[in-house]
Amino acid sequence: MTTWLYCLLSPPRPDLLPAGATGLGGTPVRLLATGGIEAWVSSVAARVDADLEGARTHNQVVEVAMSTGRTPLPARFGQRFADDAACLADIARRHAALDAALHRVDGAVEMGVLLVGASASPMARSERPDVAATATSQPGHRYLETLRARAADDERWRAQVVEQLLAVDESVRALVRASSPAEVGHGRVAGSMAHLVTGQGVSAYRTAAARASLAPGFRVVVVGPRAPYSFCAVEEDVGTILAT
Amino acid sequence: MATDDELDEGQLVLGDLLNHVLDKGVVISGHVTISIADIDLVALDLRLLLSSVQTALARGSGSPARRLGGKRE
């Protein structure tokens, strides 16, 4: 068995863990604590599939932690430790950075907007761009011109999406503690953005986001409140593996 | 009964939530194994931060090559 991490909270309040709270595979959620930080964990098998149900269960435990009236620092799905001692040792080693992150999100929730566009991005569409004006008899040249035209279309699309997200950001700015970078998508969701909002500001956020002035063909779907997944960056001297 | 728009929005919200659970949230350390259908896709002994390329580019600075570090198990 290994120790699966769901989230971190501060200060430790073992009395607030609901009786019968379960995590992945129905395993009981337990609390660990070190240096004023509480970790919600459960003992899981060495192999856990990254399936929809697992991700939902992970988030449900985080939501239970939110229901205790504190703001959890949600752990990214998939973090397992050899045992409780290993989990505590890693928390203790990064204590200062984690404590700072917990203070940053204290008393807040994450709200977000999904920008839904009338049409998909050029990169997501299957049709080729119209390159008749630039086509030549040379197939290689034509191919490269096609790529260039498609990239230009995509760049214009991205700029338009970012412009809409910044309009939403402007509309809610007075209500938020922090904003995440605008993210551009390629599917049904043209882009998204998250905001850190105090618990009392959720209703006003919904209203302000819905009032943002958007270009025709765009609308926003407001999501949240949820745990501050987008505001968990912990600045540490760690390397990065880029996984595709 | 839910309308098509409501069902559609529900799917969008669920997709966004999954994106958050799998690609955001605090990373401490430990051992990460991501498996699908009993096949281990990624196994990392972390003193590292695992991130998608899109997230790393959105948050980071400089070229992806400069941010490559650590070693893959």
Short mmCIF file of C-alpha atoms in Angstrom, two decimals, chain A residues 7-204:
data_model
loop_
_atom_site.label_atom_id
_atom_site.label_comp_id
_atom_site.label_asym_id
_atom_site.label_seq_id
_atom_site.Cartn_x
_atom_site.Cartn_y
_atom_site.Cartn_z
CA CYS A 7 -4.79 18.17 -0.33
CA LEU A 8 -3.10 20.29 2.31
CA LEU A 9 -4.72 22.61 4.85
CA SER A 10 -3.67 24.92 7.63
CA PRO A 11 -4.02 24.95 10.56
CA PRO A 12 -4.53 21.28 11.43
CA ARG A 13 -8.06 20.58 12.68
CA PRO A 14 -8.45 16.83 13.10
CA ASP A 15 -11.88 17.39 14.63
CA LEU A 16 -13.19 18.66 11.27
CA LEU A 17 -12.56 15.46 9.27
CA PRO A 18 -16.03 14.03 8.61
CA ALA A 19 -16.51 10.53 9.92
CA GLY A 20 -16.62 8.00 7.11
CA ALA A 21 -14.86 10.17 4.51
CA THR A 22 -13.49 7.90 1.80
CA GLY A 23 -11.07 8.37 -1.05
CA LEU A 24 -9.86 6.27 -3.97
CA GLY A 25 -11.12 2.72 -3.91
CA GLY A 26 -13.28 3.50 -0.89
CA THR A 27 -10.23 3.80 1.35
CA PRO A 28 -10.71 5.87 4.51
CA VAL A 29 -9.30 9.38 4.41
CA ARG A 30 -6.77 10.03 7.19
CA LEU A 31 -4.98 13.12 8.42
CA LEU A 32 -1.25 13.65 8.75
CA ALA A 33 0.24 16.80 10.21
CA THR A 34 3.61 18.46 10.39
CA GLY A 35 4.68 22.01 11.16
CA GLY A 36 1.15 23.40 11.19
CA ILE A 37 0.19 21.82 7.86
CA GLU A 38 -2.42 19.10 7.63
CA ALA A 39 -2.41 16.56 4.80
CA TRP A 40 -5.46 14.56 3.76
CA VAL A 41 -4.34 11.12 2.60
CA SER A 42 -5.52 7.55 2.23
CA SER A 43 -3.75 4.24 1.79
CA VAL A 44 -4.14 3.00 -1.77
CA ALA A 45 -2.81 0.15 -3.87
CA ALA A 46 0.47 0.65 -5.67
CA ARG A 47 -1.32 0.91 -9.01
CA VAL A 48 -4.10 3.46 -9.53
CA ASP A 49 -5.64 4.01 -12.92
CA ALA A 50 -5.99 7.61 -14.08
CA ASP A 51 -9.61 7.15 -15.01
CA LEU A 52 -12.58 9.47 -14.81
CA GLU A 53 -13.87 7.92 -11.62
CA GLY A 54 -10.50 8.27 -9.91
CA ALA A 55 -10.19 11.93 -10.83
CA ARG A 56 -13.73 12.59 -9.62
CA THR A 57 -13.08 10.82 -6.34
CA HIS A 58 -9.86 12.75 -5.80
CA ASN A 59 -11.72 16.03 -6.30
CA GLN A 60 -14.61 14.93 -4.09
CA VAL A 61 -12.18 14.52 -1.19
CA VAL A 62 -10.84 18.01 -1.89
CA GLU A 63 -14.41 19.34 -1.86
CA VAL A 64 -15.05 17.69 1.49
CA ALA A 65 -11.95 19.50 2.76
CA MET A 66 -13.42 22.77 1.42
CA SER A 67 -16.64 22.08 3.31
CA THR A 68 -14.72 22.33 6.60
CA GLY A 69 -14.60 26.10 6.06
CA ARG A 70 -10.91 26.24 5.21
CA THR A 71 -9.29 26.63 1.80
CA PRO A 72 -7.35 23.50 0.83
CA LEU A 73 -4.32 23.49 -1.40
CA PRO A 74 -5.43 20.69 -3.73
CA ALA A 75 -2.81 18.17 -4.75
CA ARG A 76 -2.44 17.31 -8.39
CA PHE A 77 -3.86 13.87 -9.13
CA GLY A 78 -1.34 11.06 -8.95
CA GLN A 79 0.94 11.85 -6.03
CA ARG A 80 1.76 8.74 -4.04
CA PHE A 81 4.38 8.20 -1.37
CA ALA A 82 5.96 5.01 -0.11
CA ASP A 83 4.38 5.59 3.30
CA ASP A 84 3.12 8.32 5.64
CA ALA A 85 6.64 9.13 6.82
CA ALA A 86 7.79 9.81 3.26
CA CYS A 87 4.81 12.10 2.68
CA LEU A 88 5.47 14.04 5.87
CA ALA A 89 9.17 14.33 5.07
CA ASP A 90 8.44 15.89 1.68
CA ILE A 91 5.95 18.33 3.19
CA ALA A 92 8.44 19.29 5.88
CA ARG A 93 11.19 19.83 3.31
CA ARG A 94 9.03 22.29 1.36
CA HIS A 95 7.29 23.71 4.39
CA ALA A 96 8.07 27.39 3.80
CA ALA A 97 6.83 27.39 0.22
CA LEU A 98 3.72 25.37 1.05
CA ASP A 99 2.90 27.57 4.02
CA ALA A 100 3.17 30.65 1.82
CA ALA A 101 0.89 29.08 -0.79
CA LEU A 102 -1.68 28.18 1.88
CA HIS A 103 -1.69 31.76 3.14
CA ARG A 104 -2.08 33.04 -0.43
CA VAL A 105 -5.33 31.13 -0.96
CA ASP A 106 -6.66 31.42 2.60
CA GLY A 107 -10.33 32.41 2.70
CA ALA A 108 -10.72 32.26 -1.08
CA VAL A 109 -12.15 29.94 -3.70
CA GLU A 110 -11.40 29.54 -7.37
CA MET A 111 -13.91 30.76 -9.91
CA GLY A 112 -13.39 30.52 -13.62
CA VAL A 113 -14.80 31.29 -17.01
CA LEU A 114 -14.92 29.02 -20.02
CA LEU A 115 -15.09 30.97 -23.26
CA VAL A 116 -17.27 29.19 -25.77
CA GLY A 117 -16.84 30.30 -29.36
CA ALA A 118 -19.23 29.99 -32.26
CA SER A 119 -16.62 28.09 -34.24
CA ALA A 120 -13.62 25.99 -33.43
CA SER A 121 -10.09 27.28 -33.76
CA PRO A 122 -8.41 26.97 -37.17
CA MET A 123 -6.01 24.36 -35.77
CA ALA A 124 -8.96 22.23 -34.66
CA ARG A 125 -10.78 22.42 -37.99
CA SER A 126 -10.07 19.68 -40.45
CA GLU A 127 -10.44 21.71 -43.62
CA ARG A 128 -7.39 23.20 -45.23
CA PRO A 129 -7.05 26.97 -45.39
CA ASP A 130 -7.73 28.62 -48.71
CA VAL A 131 -4.33 29.07 -50.25
CA ALA A 132 -5.41 29.50 -53.84
CA ALA A 133 -3.95 32.98 -53.95
CA THR A 134 -0.51 31.76 -52.99
CA ALA A 135 -0.44 28.34 -54.60
CA THR A 136 2.15 27.59 -57.21
CA SER A 137 2.86 24.58 -59.32
CA GLN A 138 5.49 23.45 -56.82
CA PRO A 139 3.90 21.03 -54.33
CA GLY A 140 6.49 21.66 -51.62
CA HIS A 141 6.07 25.40 -51.83
CA ARG A 142 2.30 25.04 -51.79
CA TYR A 143 2.50 22.82 -48.71
CA LEU A 144 4.59 25.34 -46.82
CA GLU A 145 2.29 28.17 -47.83
CA THR A 146 -0.63 26.12 -46.53
CA LEU A 147 1.08 25.68 -43.19
CA ARG A 148 1.91 29.37 -42.99
CA ALA A 149 -1.66 30.39 -43.79
CA ARG A 150 -3.03 28.01 -41.18
CA ALA A 151 -0.58 29.28 -38.57
CA ALA A 152 -1.57 32.86 -39.35
CA ASP A 153 -5.26 31.97 -38.99
CA ASP A 154 -4.54 30.30 -35.68
CA GLU A 155 -2.58 33.30 -34.43
CA ARG A 156 -5.49 35.62 -35.23
CA TRP A 157 -7.87 33.22 -33.50
CA ARG A 158 -5.70 33.07 -30.38
CA ALA A 159 -5.46 36.85 -30.23
CA GLN A 160 -9.22 37.15 -30.47
CA VAL A 161 -9.76 34.59 -27.72
CA VAL A 162 -7.26 36.27 -25.41
CA GLU A 163 -8.97 39.61 -26.09
CA GLN A 164 -12.32 38.16 -24.93
CA LEU A 165 -10.77 36.65 -21.81
CA LEU A 166 -9.13 39.95 -20.93
CA ALA A 167 -12.54 41.62 -21.30
CA VAL A 168 -13.91 39.19 -18.71
CA ASP A 169 -10.86 39.79 -16.51
CA GLU A 170 -11.48 43.53 -16.69
CA SER A 171 -15.12 43.03 -15.77
CA VAL A 172 -14.33 41.03 -12.60
CA ARG A 173 -11.03 42.66 -11.65
CA ALA A 174 -12.36 44.61 -8.67
CA LEU A 175 -13.68 41.37 -7.16
CA VAL A 176 -10.69 39.07 -7.46
CA ARG A 177 -7.51 38.54 -5.48
CA ALA A 178 -5.56 37.05 -8.37
CA SER A 179 -5.97 36.01 -12.01
CA SER A 180 -4.49 33.02 -13.79
CA PRO A 181 -2.95 33.43 -17.25
CA ALA A 182 -5.46 33.22 -20.10
CA GLU A 183 -5.40 29.79 -21.71
CA VAL A 184 -6.43 29.23 -25.31
CA GLY A 185 -8.05 25.93 -26.22
CA HIS A 186 -8.70 24.14 -29.46
CA GLY A 187 -11.95 22.34 -28.79
CA ARG A 188 -15.42 23.49 -27.79
CA VAL A 189 -13.83 25.65 -25.12
CA ALA A 190 -12.04 28.43 -26.97
CA GLY A 191 -10.26 29.60 -23.85
CA SER A 192 -10.41 29.75 -20.10
CA MET A 193 -9.26 31.82 -17.19
CA ALA A 194 -9.41 31.34 -13.43
CA HIS A 195 -9.70 33.85 -10.60
CA LEU A 196 -9.10 33.68 -6.88
CA VAL A 197 -12.19 35.12 -5.21
CA THR A 198 -13.08 35.57 -1.56
CA GLY A 199 -15.96 33.33 -0.53
CA GLN A 200 -18.34 36.28 -0.15
CA GLY A 201 -17.63 37.51 -3.67
CA VAL A 202 -18.89 34.48 -5.61
CA SER A 203 -22.31 35.86 -6.46
CA ALA A 204 -20.95 39.23 -7.55
#
